CSV table of C-alpha atoms in Angstrom, one decimal:
chain,number,residue,atom,x,y,z
A,1,MET,CA,86.2,106.1,-31.4
A,2,LEU,CA,85.2,109.0,-33.6
A,3,GLY,CA,81.8,107.5,-34.0
A,4,ILE,CA,83.2,104.4,-35.8
A,5,GLY,CA,80.9,101.4,-35.9
A,6,PRO,CA,81.9,97.8,-35.1
A,7,ASP,CA,82.8,96.9,-38.7
A,8,GLY,CA,85.0,99.9,-38.9
A,9,ALA,CA,86.7,99.1,-35.6
A,10,GLU,CA,87.2,95.5,-36.8
A,11,ALA,CA,88.9,96.7,-40.0
A,12,ILE,CA,91.1,99.0,-38.0
A,13,TRP,CA,92.3,96.3,-35.6
A,14,LEU,CA,92.8,93.9,-38.6
A,15,THR,CA,94.9,96.4,-40.4
A,16,VAL,CA,97.2,96.9,-37.4
A,17,GLN,CA,97.5,93.2,-36.9
A,18,VAL,CA,98.2,92.5,-40.5
A,19,ALA,CA,100.8,95.4,-40.5
A,20,VAL,CA,102.6,94.3,-37.4
A,21,VAL,CA,102.7,90.6,-38.4
A,22,GLY,CA,103.9,91.4,-41.9
A,23,VAL,CA,106.7,93.7,-40.7
A,24,ILE,CA,107.8,91.2,-38.0
A,25,ALA,CA,107.9,88.4,-40.6
A,26,SER,CA,109.8,90.4,-43.2
A,27,LEU,CA,112.3,92.0,-40.9
A,28,PRO,CA,114.8,89.2,-40.8
A,29,ILE,CA,114.6,88.9,-44.6
A,30,GLY,CA,114.9,92.7,-45.0
A,31,ILE,CA,118.1,92.7,-42.8
A,32,ALA,CA,119.7,89.9,-44.7
A,33,LEU,CA,118.9,91.4,-48.1
A,34,ALA,CA,120.2,94.8,-47.1
A,35,LEU,CA,123.4,93.3,-45.7
A,36,LEU,CA,123.8,91.3,-48.9
A,37,LEU,CA,123.4,94.2,-51.2
A,38,ALA,CA,125.4,96.6,-49.1
A,39,ARG,CA,128.5,94.4,-48.4
A,40,VAL,CA,128.7,91.7,-50.9
A,41,GLU,CA,129.6,91.8,-54.7
A,42,PHE,CA,128.3,89.0,-56.8
A,43,PRO,CA,127.3,88.4,-60.4
A,44,GLY,CA,123.6,89.3,-60.8
A,45,LYS,CA,123.6,91.8,-58.0
A,46,MET,CA,121.7,94.4,-60.0
A,47,LEU,CA,119.1,91.9,-60.9
A,48,VAL,CA,118.5,90.9,-57.3
A,49,ASP,CA,118.4,94.7,-56.3
A,50,GLY,CA,115.8,95.1,-59.1
A,51,LEU,CA,113.7,92.2,-57.9
A,52,VAL,CA,113.7,93.4,-54.4
A,53,HIS,CA,112.4,96.8,-55.4
A,54,LEU,CA,110.0,95.5,-58.1
A,55,PRO,CA,106.9,95.8,-55.8
A,56,LEU,CA,107.6,99.6,-55.7
A,57,VAL,CA,107.0,100.0,-59.5
A,58,LEU,CA,104.7,97.1,-60.4
A,59,PRO,CA,101.0,97.7,-60.3
A,60,PRO,CA,99.9,96.2,-56.9
A,61,VAL,CA,97.3,94.2,-58.6
A,62,VAL,CA,100.2,92.4,-60.5
A,63,THR,CA,101.9,91.7,-57.3
A,64,GLY,CA,98.7,90.3,-55.8
A,65,TYR,CA,98.1,88.2,-58.8
A,66,LEU,CA,101.7,86.7,-58.7
A,67,LEU,CA,101.1,86.0,-55.0
A,68,LEU,CA,97.9,84.3,-55.7
A,69,GLU,CA,99.4,82.1,-58.3
A,70,ALA,CA,102.2,81.2,-56.0
A,71,PHE,CA,100.0,80.3,-53.1
A,72,LEU,CA,97.4,78.5,-55.0
A,73,PRO,CA,96.9,74.8,-53.7
A,74,HIS,CA,98.9,73.7,-56.7
A,75,GLY,CA,101.3,76.6,-56.8
A,76,PRO,CA,105.0,76.5,-56.1
A,77,ILE,CA,104.6,77.7,-52.5
A,78,GLY,CA,101.0,76.8,-51.8
A,79,ALA,CA,101.6,73.1,-52.7
A,80,PRO,CA,104.3,72.4,-50.2
A,81,LEU,CA,102.4,74.4,-47.5
A,82,ARG,CA,99.4,72.3,-47.9
A,83,GLU,CA,101.2,69.0,-48.3
A,84,TRP,CA,103.7,69.4,-45.5
A,85,PHE,CA,101.8,71.6,-43.0
A,86,GLY,CA,98.2,71.5,-44.1
A,87,LEU,CA,98.1,75.2,-44.4
A,88,SER,CA,96.6,77.7,-46.8
A,89,VAL,CA,96.8,81.4,-46.7
A,90,LEU,CA,94.1,82.1,-49.3
A,91,PHE,CA,91.2,84.2,-48.1
A,92,HIS,CA,92.9,84.4,-44.7
A,93,TRP,CA,94.3,87.3,-42.7
A,94,THR,CA,97.7,85.6,-42.9
A,95,GLY,CA,97.6,86.0,-46.7
A,96,ALA,CA,96.9,89.8,-46.2
A,97,ALA,CA,100.0,89.9,-43.9
A,98,ILE,CA,102.1,88.3,-46.7
A,99,ALA,CA,100.9,90.8,-49.2
A,100,ALA,CA,101.6,93.6,-46.7
A,101,ALA,CA,105.2,92.2,-46.1
A,102,VAL,CA,105.9,91.9,-49.8
A,103,MET,CA,104.8,95.5,-50.5
A,104,GLY,CA,106.6,97.0,-47.5
A,105,LEU,CA,109.8,95.0,-48.0
A,106,PRO,CA,111.5,97.3,-50.7
A,107,LEU,CA,111.2,100.4,-48.3
A,108,MET,CA,112.6,98.3,-45.4
A,109,VAL,CA,115.5,97.0,-47.4
A,110,ARG,CA,116.5,100.3,-48.9
A,111,THR,CA,116.5,102.2,-45.6
A,112,ILE,CA,118.5,99.5,-43.8
A,113,ARG,CA,120.9,99.2,-46.8
A,114,LEU,CA,121.6,103.0,-46.8
A,115,SER,CA,122.2,102.7,-43.0
A,116,ILE,CA,124.7,99.9,-43.5
A,117,GLU,CA,126.6,101.7,-46.3
A,118,ALA,CA,126.9,104.8,-44.1
A,119,LEU,CA,128.8,102.7,-41.5
A,120,ASP,CA,132.6,102.8,-42.1
A,121,PRO,CA,133.6,99.2,-43.1
A,122,ARG,CA,136.9,99.8,-41.6
A,123,ILE,CA,135.4,99.4,-38.2
A,124,GLU,CA,134.3,95.9,-39.0
A,125,HIS,CA,137.5,95.0,-40.6
A,126,ALA,CA,139.4,96.2,-37.5
A,127,ALA,CA,137.1,94.1,-35.3
A,128,ARG,CA,137.7,91.0,-37.6
A,129,SER,CA,141.6,91.6,-37.5
A,130,LEU,CA,141.4,91.4,-33.7
A,131,GLY,CA,140.0,87.8,-33.9
A,132,GLY,CA,136.2,88.5,-34.1
A,133,GLY,CA,134.2,86.1,-36.4
A,134,ARG,CA,131.8,87.6,-39.0
A,135,TRP,CA,128.7,86.7,-37.0
A,136,HIS,CA,130.2,88.0,-33.7
A,137,VAL,CA,131.2,91.3,-35.5
A,138,PHE,CA,127.8,91.7,-37.0
A,139,ARG,CA,126.0,91.0,-33.7
A,140,THR,CA,128.2,93.1,-31.6
A,141,ILE,CA,129.2,96.0,-33.8
A,142,THR,CA,127.2,96.3,-37.0
A,143,LEU,CA,123.8,95.6,-35.7
A,144,PRO,CA,123.9,98.0,-32.8
A,145,MET,CA,125.4,100.8,-35.0
A,146,VAL,CA,122.6,100.4,-37.7
A,147,THR,CA,119.7,99.9,-35.3
A,148,PRO,CA,118.1,103.3,-35.9
A,149,GLY,CA,118.3,102.5,-39.6
A,150,ILE,CA,116.5,99.2,-39.0
A,151,ALA,CA,113.9,100.9,-36.9
A,152,ALA,CA,113.3,103.6,-39.5
A,153,GLY,CA,113.0,100.9,-42.2
A,154,THR,CA,110.6,99.0,-40.1
A,155,ALA,CA,108.4,102.1,-39.5
A,156,LEU,CA,108.3,102.9,-43.2
A,157,ALA,CA,107.4,99.3,-44.1
A,158,PHE,CA,104.6,99.5,-41.4
A,159,ALA,CA,103.3,102.7,-42.9
A,160,ARG,CA,103.2,101.2,-46.3
A,161,SER,CA,101.4,98.0,-44.9
A,162,LEU,CA,98.8,100.2,-43.3
A,163,GLY,CA,97.7,101.6,-46.7
A,164,GLU,CA,98.1,98.3,-48.7
A,165,PHE,CA,95.1,97.7,-51.0
A,166,GLY,CA,95.6,96.4,-54.5
A,167,ALA,CA,97.9,93.4,-53.8
A,168,THR,CA,95.8,92.4,-50.7
A,169,ILE,CA,92.3,92.4,-52.4
A,170,THR,CA,93.6,90.6,-55.5
A,171,PHE,CA,95.4,88.0,-53.4
A,172,VAL,CA,93.0,87.3,-50.5
A,173,SER,CA,89.7,89.0,-51.6
A,174,ASN,CA,87.4,91.1,-49.5
A,175,ILE,CA,86.1,89.2,-46.7
A,176,PRO,CA,84.6,91.0,-43.7
A,177,GLY,CA,86.4,90.2,-40.4
A,178,GLU,CA,89.1,88.2,-42.1
A,179,THR,CA,90.7,90.1,-45.0
A,180,ARG,CA,88.9,93.4,-45.1
A,181,THR,CA,91.5,95.8,-44.0
A,182,LEU,CA,91.1,99.6,-43.5
A,183,PRO,CA,91.6,100.5,-47.1
A,184,ILE,CA,89.4,97.8,-48.3
A,185,ALA,CA,86.7,98.8,-45.8
A,186,ILE,CA,86.8,102.3,-47.1
A,187,TYR,CA,86.6,101.1,-50.8
A,188,SER,CA,83.6,98.9,-49.9
A,189,LEU,CA,81.8,101.8,-48.2
A,190,LEU,CA,82.5,104.0,-51.2
A,191,GLN,CA,80.3,101.5,-53.3
A,192,MET,CA,77.3,102.1,-51.1
A,193,PRO,CA,75.2,105.2,-50.9
A,194,GLY,CA,74.9,107.2,-47.7
A,195,THR,CA,78.2,106.1,-46.2
A,196,GLU,CA,80.1,109.4,-46.7
A,197,ALA,CA,80.4,110.1,-43.0
A,198,GLU,CA,81.8,106.6,-42.2
A,199,VAL,CA,84.2,106.9,-45.0
A,200,MET,CA,85.5,110.2,-43.8
A,201,ARG,CA,85.9,108.9,-40.2
A,202,LEU,CA,87.8,105.8,-41.4
A,203,SER,CA,89.9,108.0,-43.6
A,204,ILE,CA,90.8,110.2,-40.7
A,205,VAL,CA,91.9,107.2,-38.7
A,206,SER,CA,94.0,106.0,-41.8
A,207,ILE,CA,95.6,109.4,-42.0
A,208,ILE,CA,96.5,109.4,-38.3
A,209,LEU,CA,98.0,105.9,-38.3
A,210,SER,CA,100.0,106.4,-41.5
A,211,LEU,CA,101.2,109.9,-40.5
A,212,GLY,CA,102.2,108.7,-37.1
A,213,ALA,CA,104.3,105.9,-38.6
A,214,LEU,CA,106.0,108.3,-41.2
A,215,VAL,CA,106.9,110.8,-38.4
A,216,LEU,CA,108.4,108.1,-36.4
A,217,ALA,CA,110.4,106.9,-39.4
A,218,GLU,CA,111.7,110.4,-40.0
A,219,TRP,CA,112.6,110.9,-36.3
A,220,LEU,CA,114.5,107.7,-36.4
A,221,VAL,CA,116.3,108.6,-39.5
A,222,LYS,CA,117.4,112.0,-38.0
A,223,ARG,CA,118.5,110.1,-34.8
A,224,ARG,CA,120.6,107.9,-37.0
A,225,ALA,CA,122.3,110.9,-38.7
A,226,ALA,CA,122.9,112.8,-35.4
C-alpha cells in the first residue's frame, strides 16, 4: 500500500485498532455525560463541564502524565486493576486506547450534547405523561432521534484518536508493535536520516484516514439537521 513497509503497515493497523477500541469504550460514557449536561441541572455543573472539556485545552503531555500517575501500579486506578484483575495497561496498546478515548471524549460529548439540546424536550415530557418511564422514553424516543448526533460525535472522536500523539507517548511510551501508533511512527522516522519518503507516505495515509472521518462526521451532522 503506497510502498509502505511492514513497520508502517503495523503502525497503521495499530492506530485504527486503538482508535476503534477507544471510541467504543468511551461511547457509553460520552452519551451519559452528554445527557447529564443537556438535561440535568445540579450544583457544580459548570465544573463537570469544564473537566469533561479539559483535555481539549490542556497540553496533551499533561493529560498523558496524569494518566500515567493514575494507572501506575500504586496509582488510584492502576492499583485496583492490578490487585483485583491482575491487569496493567502501561506500555500496552490498551493504554494507548485509553489515551485516545480520553482525548476524543470532549468532542464526542459536545456533539452529542448539542444533538440532545436540539431535541424538543416536550416530546419526551409527552411520552412520560402517557406512562412511559425515563429509560423507556430514552430508549424508544430520545436515542433514535439523536442517533445522527451520536454517530457524528463518534466519528469526530475517532478522527481525534487517529491523530493522538502527546498523551499516548507520555502514557505508554514508544514501543514498536505495541504502542507505536501512526503519529508516533512518523515522529520516530523524523529522528532518522534518509526516511523522508516513508514519512511522506505515512503522512498521506494519516491525512486520508483523518479526512475520511471528518467528512463522515460532517455528513452525519448535516443529515441530523435535515
